[in-house]
mmCIF file of C-alpha atoms and ligand atoms in Angstrom:
data_model
loop_
_atom_site.group_PDB
_atom_site.id
_atom_site.type_symbol
_atom_site.label_atom_id
_atom_site.label_comp_id
_atom_site.label_asym_id
_atom_site.label_seq_id
_atom_site.Cartn_x
_atom_site.Cartn_y
_atom_site.Cartn_z
ATOM 1 C CA MET A 87 -94.096 -74.945 -43.519
ATOM 2 C CA LYS A 88 -93.965 -78.857 -43.064
ATOM 3 C CA PHE A 89 -96.829 -80.080 -41.012
ATOM 4 C CA PHE A 90 -96.108 -83.478 -38.938
ATOM 5 C CA VAL A 91 -98.744 -85.201 -36.950
ATOM 6 C CA ASP A 92 -98.143 -85.548 -33.220
ATOM 7 C CA THR A 93 -99.521 -88.920 -32.808
ATOM 8 C CA ALA A 94 -98.969 -92.814 -32.453
ATOM 9 C CA ASP A 95 -102.378 -93.442 -33.726
ATOM 10 C CA VAL A 96 -102.068 -95.523 -36.860
ATOM 11 C CA ALA A 97 -105.482 -95.101 -37.870
ATOM 12 C CA GLU A 98 -105.676 -91.392 -37.497
ATOM 13 C CA ILE A 99 -102.431 -91.653 -39.209
ATOM 14 C CA ARG A 100 -103.937 -93.467 -41.943
ATOM 15 C CA SER A 101 -106.929 -91.090 -42.741
ATOM 16 C CA LEU A 102 -104.594 -87.897 -42.291
ATOM 17 C CA VAL A 103 -102.257 -88.889 -45.120
ATOM 18 C CA GLU A 104 -105.160 -89.366 -47.259
ATOM 19 C CA THR A 105 -105.764 -85.117 -46.943
ATOM 20 C CA GLY A 106 -102.404 -84.987 -48.453
ATOM 21 C CA PHE A 107 -101.259 -82.551 -45.421
ATOM 22 C CA ILE A 108 -98.949 -84.825 -43.544
ATOM 23 C CA ASP A 109 -95.160 -84.508 -44.046
ATOM 24 C CA GLY A 110 -94.378 -86.341 -41.069
ATOM 25 C CA VAL A 111 -94.915 -87.773 -37.951
ATOM 26 C CA THR A 112 -93.910 -87.029 -34.291
ATOM 27 C CA THR A 113 -94.242 -89.774 -31.427
ATOM 28 C CA ASN A 114 -93.160 -89.807 -27.463
ATOM 29 C CA PRO A 115 -93.250 -92.454 -24.474
ATOM 30 C CA SER A 116 -96.953 -91.020 -23.749
ATOM 31 C CA LEU A 117 -97.947 -91.008 -27.141
ATOM 32 C CA ILE A 118 -97.186 -94.888 -27.715
ATOM 33 C CA ALA A 119 -98.222 -95.863 -24.254
ATOM 34 C CA GLN A 120 -101.669 -94.429 -25.459
ATOM 35 C CA SER A 121 -101.229 -96.416 -28.795
ATOM 36 C CA GLY A 122 -101.065 -99.961 -26.521
ATOM 37 C CA ARG A 123 -98.616 -101.206 -28.810
ATOM 38 C CA ARG A 124 -95.116 -102.046 -28.842
ATOM 39 C CA ILE A 125 -92.970 -99.502 -30.073
ATOM 40 C CA GLU A 126 -91.260 -101.258 -32.997
ATOM 41 C CA GLU A 127 -94.421 -102.381 -34.364
ATOM 42 C CA ALA A 128 -96.103 -99.150 -34.094
ATOM 43 C CA ILE A 129 -92.951 -97.202 -35.522
ATOM 44 C CA ALA A 130 -92.733 -99.713 -38.725
ATOM 45 C CA GLU A 131 -96.482 -99.376 -39.576
ATOM 46 C CA ILE A 132 -96.053 -95.389 -39.431
ATOM 47 C CA CYS A 133 -93.137 -95.402 -41.650
ATOM 48 C CA SER A 134 -94.740 -97.721 -44.172
ATOM 49 C CA LEU A 135 -97.772 -95.220 -44.098
ATOM 50 C CA VAL A 136 -95.772 -92.059 -44.356
ATOM 51 C CA SER A 137 -92.747 -91.581 -46.465
ATOM 52 C CA GLY A 138 -91.279 -88.619 -44.618
ATOM 53 C CA PRO A 139 -89.207 -88.050 -40.816
ATOM 54 C CA VAL A 140 -91.000 -89.994 -38.560
ATOM 55 C CA SER A 141 -89.462 -89.520 -34.785
ATOM 56 C CA ALA A 142 -89.212 -92.269 -32.586
ATOM 57 C CA GLU A 143 -88.208 -91.374 -28.946
ATOM 58 C CA VAL A 144 -85.167 -93.217 -26.942
ATOM 59 C CA THR A 145 -86.499 -93.794 -23.066
ATOM 60 C CA ALA A 146 -82.941 -94.509 -21.459
ATOM 61 C CA THR A 147 -81.312 -91.379 -19.811
ATOM 62 C CA ASP A 148 -77.680 -92.595 -19.826
ATOM 63 C CA LEU A 149 -75.668 -92.121 -22.880
ATOM 64 C CA ASN A 150 -74.708 -95.830 -23.764
ATOM 65 C CA GLY A 151 -78.186 -96.713 -23.287
ATOM 66 C CA MET A 152 -79.825 -94.047 -25.410
ATOM 67 C CA LEU A 153 -76.912 -94.646 -28.291
ATOM 68 C CA LYS A 154 -78.107 -98.492 -28.101
ATOM 69 C CA GLU A 155 -81.737 -97.828 -28.389
ATOM 70 C CA GLY A 156 -81.472 -94.790 -30.867
ATOM 71 C CA ARG A 157 -79.458 -97.300 -33.004
ATOM 72 C CA TYR A 158 -82.201 -100.090 -33.084
ATOM 73 C CA LEU A 159 -85.125 -97.396 -33.426
ATOM 74 C CA ALA A 160 -82.777 -96.094 -36.704
ATOM 75 C CA LYS A 161 -82.985 -99.771 -38.159
ATOM 76 C CA ILE A 162 -86.709 -100.036 -38.118
ATOM 77 C CA ALA A 163 -86.938 -98.011 -41.260
ATOM 78 C CA SER A 164 -84.746 -95.305 -43.172
ATOM 79 C CA ASN A 165 -87.144 -92.889 -42.386
ATOM 80 C CA VAL A 166 -87.110 -92.658 -38.576
ATOM 81 C CA VAL A 167 -85.484 -89.906 -36.762
ATOM 82 C CA VAL A 168 -84.287 -90.543 -33.261
ATOM 83 C CA LYS A 169 -85.817 -88.666 -30.556
ATOM 84 C CA VAL A 170 -83.536 -87.777 -27.529
ATOM 85 C CA PRO A 171 -84.184 -85.406 -24.454
ATOM 86 C CA LEU A 172 -82.386 -82.403 -24.241
ATOM 87 C CA THR A 173 -80.054 -83.237 -21.201
ATOM 88 C CA PRO A 174 -76.228 -83.084 -21.460
ATOM 89 C CA GLU A 175 -76.398 -87.081 -22.176
ATOM 90 C CA GLY A 176 -78.912 -86.364 -24.583
ATOM 91 C CA LEU A 177 -77.111 -83.671 -26.314
ATOM 92 C CA LYS A 178 -73.984 -86.084 -26.314
ATOM 93 C CA ALA A 179 -76.124 -89.430 -27.965
ATOM 94 C CA CYS A 180 -77.443 -86.222 -30.593
ATOM 95 C CA ARG A 181 -73.710 -85.763 -31.499
ATOM 96 C CA ALA A 182 -72.845 -89.412 -32.066
ATOM 97 C CA LEU A 183 -75.887 -90.567 -33.341
ATOM 98 C CA THR A 184 -75.559 -87.690 -35.806
ATOM 99 C CA GLN A 185 -72.224 -88.339 -36.952
ATOM 100 C CA GLU A 186 -73.682 -92.207 -37.927
ATOM 101 C CA GLY A 187 -75.728 -90.343 -40.486
ATOM 102 C CA THR A 188 -79.195 -90.516 -38.723
ATOM 103 C CA LEU A 189 -81.417 -87.596 -38.091
ATOM 104 C CA VAL A 190 -82.172 -86.738 -34.537
ATOM 105 C CA ASN A 191 -84.811 -84.437 -32.800
ATOM 106 C CA VAL A 192 -83.857 -83.239 -29.395
ATOM 107 C CA THR A 193 -87.201 -82.724 -27.522
ATOM 108 C CA LEU A 194 -88.124 -81.133 -24.704
ATOM 109 C CA CYS A 195 -86.687 -77.779 -25.184
ATOM 110 C CA PHE A 196 -87.842 -74.751 -22.968
ATOM 111 C CA SER A 197 -85.454 -72.184 -23.460
ATOM 112 C CA ALA A 198 -83.223 -70.576 -26.079
ATOM 113 C CA ALA A 199 -79.949 -71.787 -24.716
ATOM 114 C CA GLN A 200 -81.002 -75.392 -24.993
ATOM 115 C CA ALA A 201 -82.167 -74.947 -28.694
ATOM 116 C CA ILE A 202 -78.376 -73.465 -29.169
ATOM 117 C CA LEU A 203 -76.848 -76.043 -27.541
ATOM 118 C CA ALA A 204 -79.086 -78.625 -29.524
ATOM 119 C CA ALA A 205 -77.836 -76.919 -32.678
ATOM 120 C CA LYS A 206 -74.118 -76.996 -32.083
ATOM 121 C CA ALA A 207 -75.059 -81.042 -31.236
ATOM 122 C CA GLY A 208 -76.086 -80.899 -34.861
ATOM 123 C CA ALA A 209 -79.539 -81.694 -34.065
ATOM 124 C CA SER A 210 -81.555 -82.137 -37.169
ATOM 125 C CA PHE A 211 -85.073 -80.760 -35.244
ATOM 126 C CA ILE A 212 -85.029 -78.963 -32.149
ATOM 127 C CA SER A 213 -88.751 -79.280 -30.309
ATOM 128 C CA PRO A 214 -89.717 -76.297 -28.575
ATOM 129 C CA PHE A 215 -93.135 -76.770 -26.434
ATOM 130 C CA ILE A 216 -94.917 -74.199 -26.641
ATOM 131 C CA GLY A 217 -97.879 -75.314 -24.621
ATOM 132 C CA ARG A 218 -96.426 -76.472 -21.814
ATOM 133 C CA LEU A 219 -94.649 -73.438 -21.841
ATOM 134 C CA ASP A 220 -98.105 -71.521 -21.724
ATOM 135 C CA ASP A 221 -99.480 -74.212 -19.128
ATOM 136 C CA VAL A 222 -96.884 -72.810 -16.592
ATOM 137 C CA GLY A 223 -97.519 -68.851 -17.379
ATOM 138 C CA GLU A 224 -94.683 -68.589 -20.003
ATOM 139 C CA THR A 225 -95.084 -67.556 -23.573
ATOM 140 C CA GLY A 226 -94.371 -70.398 -25.603
ATOM 141 C CA MET A 227 -94.531 -68.368 -28.727
ATOM 142 C CA ASP A 228 -91.847 -66.084 -27.871
ATOM 143 C CA LEU A 229 -89.255 -68.822 -27.448
ATOM 144 C CA ILE A 230 -89.953 -70.089 -31.273
ATOM 145 C CA HIS A 231 -89.200 -66.382 -32.297
ATOM 146 C CA GLN A 232 -86.209 -66.158 -29.975
ATOM 147 C CA ILE A 233 -84.983 -69.715 -31.786
ATOM 148 C CA ILE A 234 -85.789 -68.617 -35.152
ATOM 149 C CA GLN A 235 -84.081 -65.184 -34.519
ATOM 150 C CA ILE A 236 -80.757 -66.699 -33.148
ATOM 151 C CA TYR A 237 -80.720 -69.701 -35.717
ATOM 152 C CA SER A 238 -80.924 -67.200 -38.493
ATOM 153 C CA ASN A 239 -78.171 -65.236 -37.254
ATOM 154 C CA TYR A 240 -75.637 -68.563 -38.366
ATOM 155 C CA PRO A 241 -75.611 -70.061 -41.524
ATOM 156 C CA ASP A 242 -73.722 -72.937 -40.039
ATOM 157 C CA PHE A 243 -76.606 -74.204 -38.206
ATOM 158 C CA HIS A 244 -78.418 -76.447 -39.844
ATOM 159 C CA THR A 245 -81.414 -77.448 -36.792
ATOM 160 C CA GLN A 246 -84.837 -77.254 -38.398
ATOM 161 C CA VAL A 247 -87.328 -75.355 -35.726
ATOM 162 C CA LEU A 248 -90.049 -78.177 -35.222
ATOM 163 C CA ALA A 249 -92.765 -76.261 -32.837
ATOM 164 C CA ALA A 250 -94.268 -78.807 -31.042
ATOM 165 C CA SER A 251 -96.881 -79.022 -27.971
ATOM 166 C CA ILE A 252 -99.267 -77.280 -30.092
ATOM 167 C CA ARG A 253 -102.661 -76.813 -28.466
ATOM 168 C CA SER A 254 -104.531 -74.797 -31.032
ATOM 169 C CA PRO A 255 -104.986 -73.469 -34.648
ATOM 170 C CA LEU A 256 -103.663 -69.867 -33.502
ATOM 171 C CA HIS A 257 -100.161 -71.987 -32.347
ATOM 172 C CA VAL A 258 -100.064 -73.130 -35.615
ATOM 173 C CA ILE A 259 -100.828 -69.782 -37.431
ATOM 174 C CA GLU A 260 -98.229 -67.856 -35.087
ATOM 175 C CA ALA A 261 -95.524 -70.578 -35.670
ATOM 176 C CA ALA A 262 -95.953 -69.829 -39.557
ATOM 177 C CA ARG A 263 -95.879 -66.507 -39.253
ATOM 178 C CA MET A 264 -92.690 -66.559 -37.578
ATOM 179 C CA GLY A 265 -91.219 -68.812 -39.958
ATOM 180 C CA ALA A 266 -90.766 -72.160 -38.371
ATOM 181 C CA ASP A 267 -89.656 -74.945 -40.507
ATOM 182 C CA VAL A 268 -92.307 -78.036 -38.847
ATOM 183 C CA ALA A 269 -95.153 -77.986 -36.528
ATOM 184 C CA THR A 270 -95.999 -81.000 -35.096
ATOM 185 C CA ILE A 271 -99.593 -81.123 -34.614
ATOM 186 C CA PRO A 272 -101.847 -83.315 -32.923
ATOM 187 C CA PRO A 273 -105.115 -84.906 -35.289
ATOM 188 C CA LYS A 274 -107.974 -82.908 -33.250
ATOM 189 C CA ILE A 275 -105.943 -79.288 -34.205
ATOM 190 C CA LEU A 276 -105.319 -80.661 -37.556
ATOM 191 C CA HIS A 277 -109.058 -81.232 -38.147
ATOM 192 C CA GLN A 278 -109.655 -77.588 -36.551
ATOM 193 C CA LEU A 279 -107.455 -75.937 -39.149
ATOM 194 C CA TYR A 280 -110.662 -76.522 -41.781
ATOM 195 C CA LYS A 281 -113.089 -75.274 -39.690
ATOM 196 C CA HIS A 282 -114.597 -71.724 -39.860
ATOM 197 C CA PRO A 283 -118.384 -71.091 -38.977
ATOM 198 C CA LEU A 284 -118.733 -68.631 -41.846
ATOM 199 C CA THR A 285 -117.407 -71.249 -44.632
ATOM 200 C CA ASP A 286 -120.172 -73.534 -43.311
ATOM 201 C CA LYS A 287 -122.722 -71.053 -43.358
ATOM 202 C CA GLY A 288 -121.552 -69.760 -46.529
ATOM 203 C CA LEU A 289 -121.844 -73.293 -48.045
ATOM 204 C CA LEU A 290 -125.414 -73.563 -46.688
ATOM 205 C CA ASP A 291 -126.520 -70.556 -48.433
ATOM 206 C CA PHE A 292 -125.023 -71.017 -51.463
ATOM 207 C CA LEU A 293 -126.466 -74.890 -51.947
ATOM 208 C CA ASP A 294 -129.940 -73.457 -50.638
ATOM 209 C CA ASP A 295 -129.964 -70.789 -53.425
ATOM 210 C CA TRP A 296 -128.700 -72.993 -55.719
ATOM 211 C CA GLN A 297 -131.786 -75.929 -54.772
ATOM 212 C CA LYS A 298 -133.921 -73.102 -55.654
ATOM 213 C CA THR A 299 -132.731 -72.798 -59.300
ATOM 214 C CA GLY A 300 -134.088 -76.687 -60.330
ATOM 215 C CA GLN A 301 -130.585 -76.827 -61.958
ATOM 216 C CA GLN A 302 -127.874 -79.152 -61.943
ATOM 217 C CA ILE A 303 -123.782 -79.297 -63.137
ATOM 218 C CA ILE A 304 -123.841 -82.226 -65.613
ATOM 219 C CA ALA A 305 -120.242 -82.608 -66.171
ATOM 220 C CA ILE A 306 -119.992 -84.103 -69.796
HETATM 221 O O1 G3P B 175 -94.726 -84.751 -28.811
HETATM 222 C C1 G3P B 175 -94.221 -83.730 -28.139
HETATM 223 C C2 G3P B 175 -95.364 -82.698 -27.577
HETATM 224 O O2 G3P B 175 -95.884 -82.371 -29.044
HETATM 225 C C3 G3P B 175 -96.199 -83.053 -26.772
HETATM 226 O O3 G3P B 175 -97.496 -82.375 -26.633
HETATM 227 O O4 G3P B 175 -99.724 -81.437 -25.859
HETATM 228 O O5 G3P B 175 -98.195 -83.058 -24.502
HETATM 229 O O6 G3P B 175 -97.376 -81.196 -24.301
HETATM 230 P P1 G3P B 175 -98.138 -82.216 -25.139
#
């Protein structure tokens, strides 16, 4: 399973890259807004830090606007993935950009029917939003399961399932159990993945016992 980090915070990305766990980055207009930077500048810097896919989202809603913005964003770096919304125009843009050789991430997916359309439009990634479905009383993980099941019926679908809107380590675990190709994870949740109170307690106990021996490991 690949881990992408869902942020446009360059300092955060830089420190997470050092963990060796980051395979890519996803951004969206809200995350770029939070960064307070111009999109071109933020995406260029992120692409210089991460060699894997970096999603940059268009903000036009008409086909020509999306194509223009998508082509512009794709020129920033060779690892830019253009993100388009799951609308009729977005799927047309997906098909055209894919035919031009650009990788496309279709975002704001909330149903299996939408995911089928994205695969048929040639998307490289589909982003079903787990947390936002949970927020409205649905079960986001069920959607991930349905999409993986449907895609596995059709070997000519090459769209990777990118579990998005992840709000907890449990979402990551469940997405992995189901076989999602990628999870895009906010930095806070990535940090939580390391944590277990028994790990902290166990380490304290080991070090406490070790100190009592008076020994030191002299590495030679
Ligand atoms: O990047 C898209 C997605 O991960 C957004 O997450 O938490 O704003 O629903 P969230």
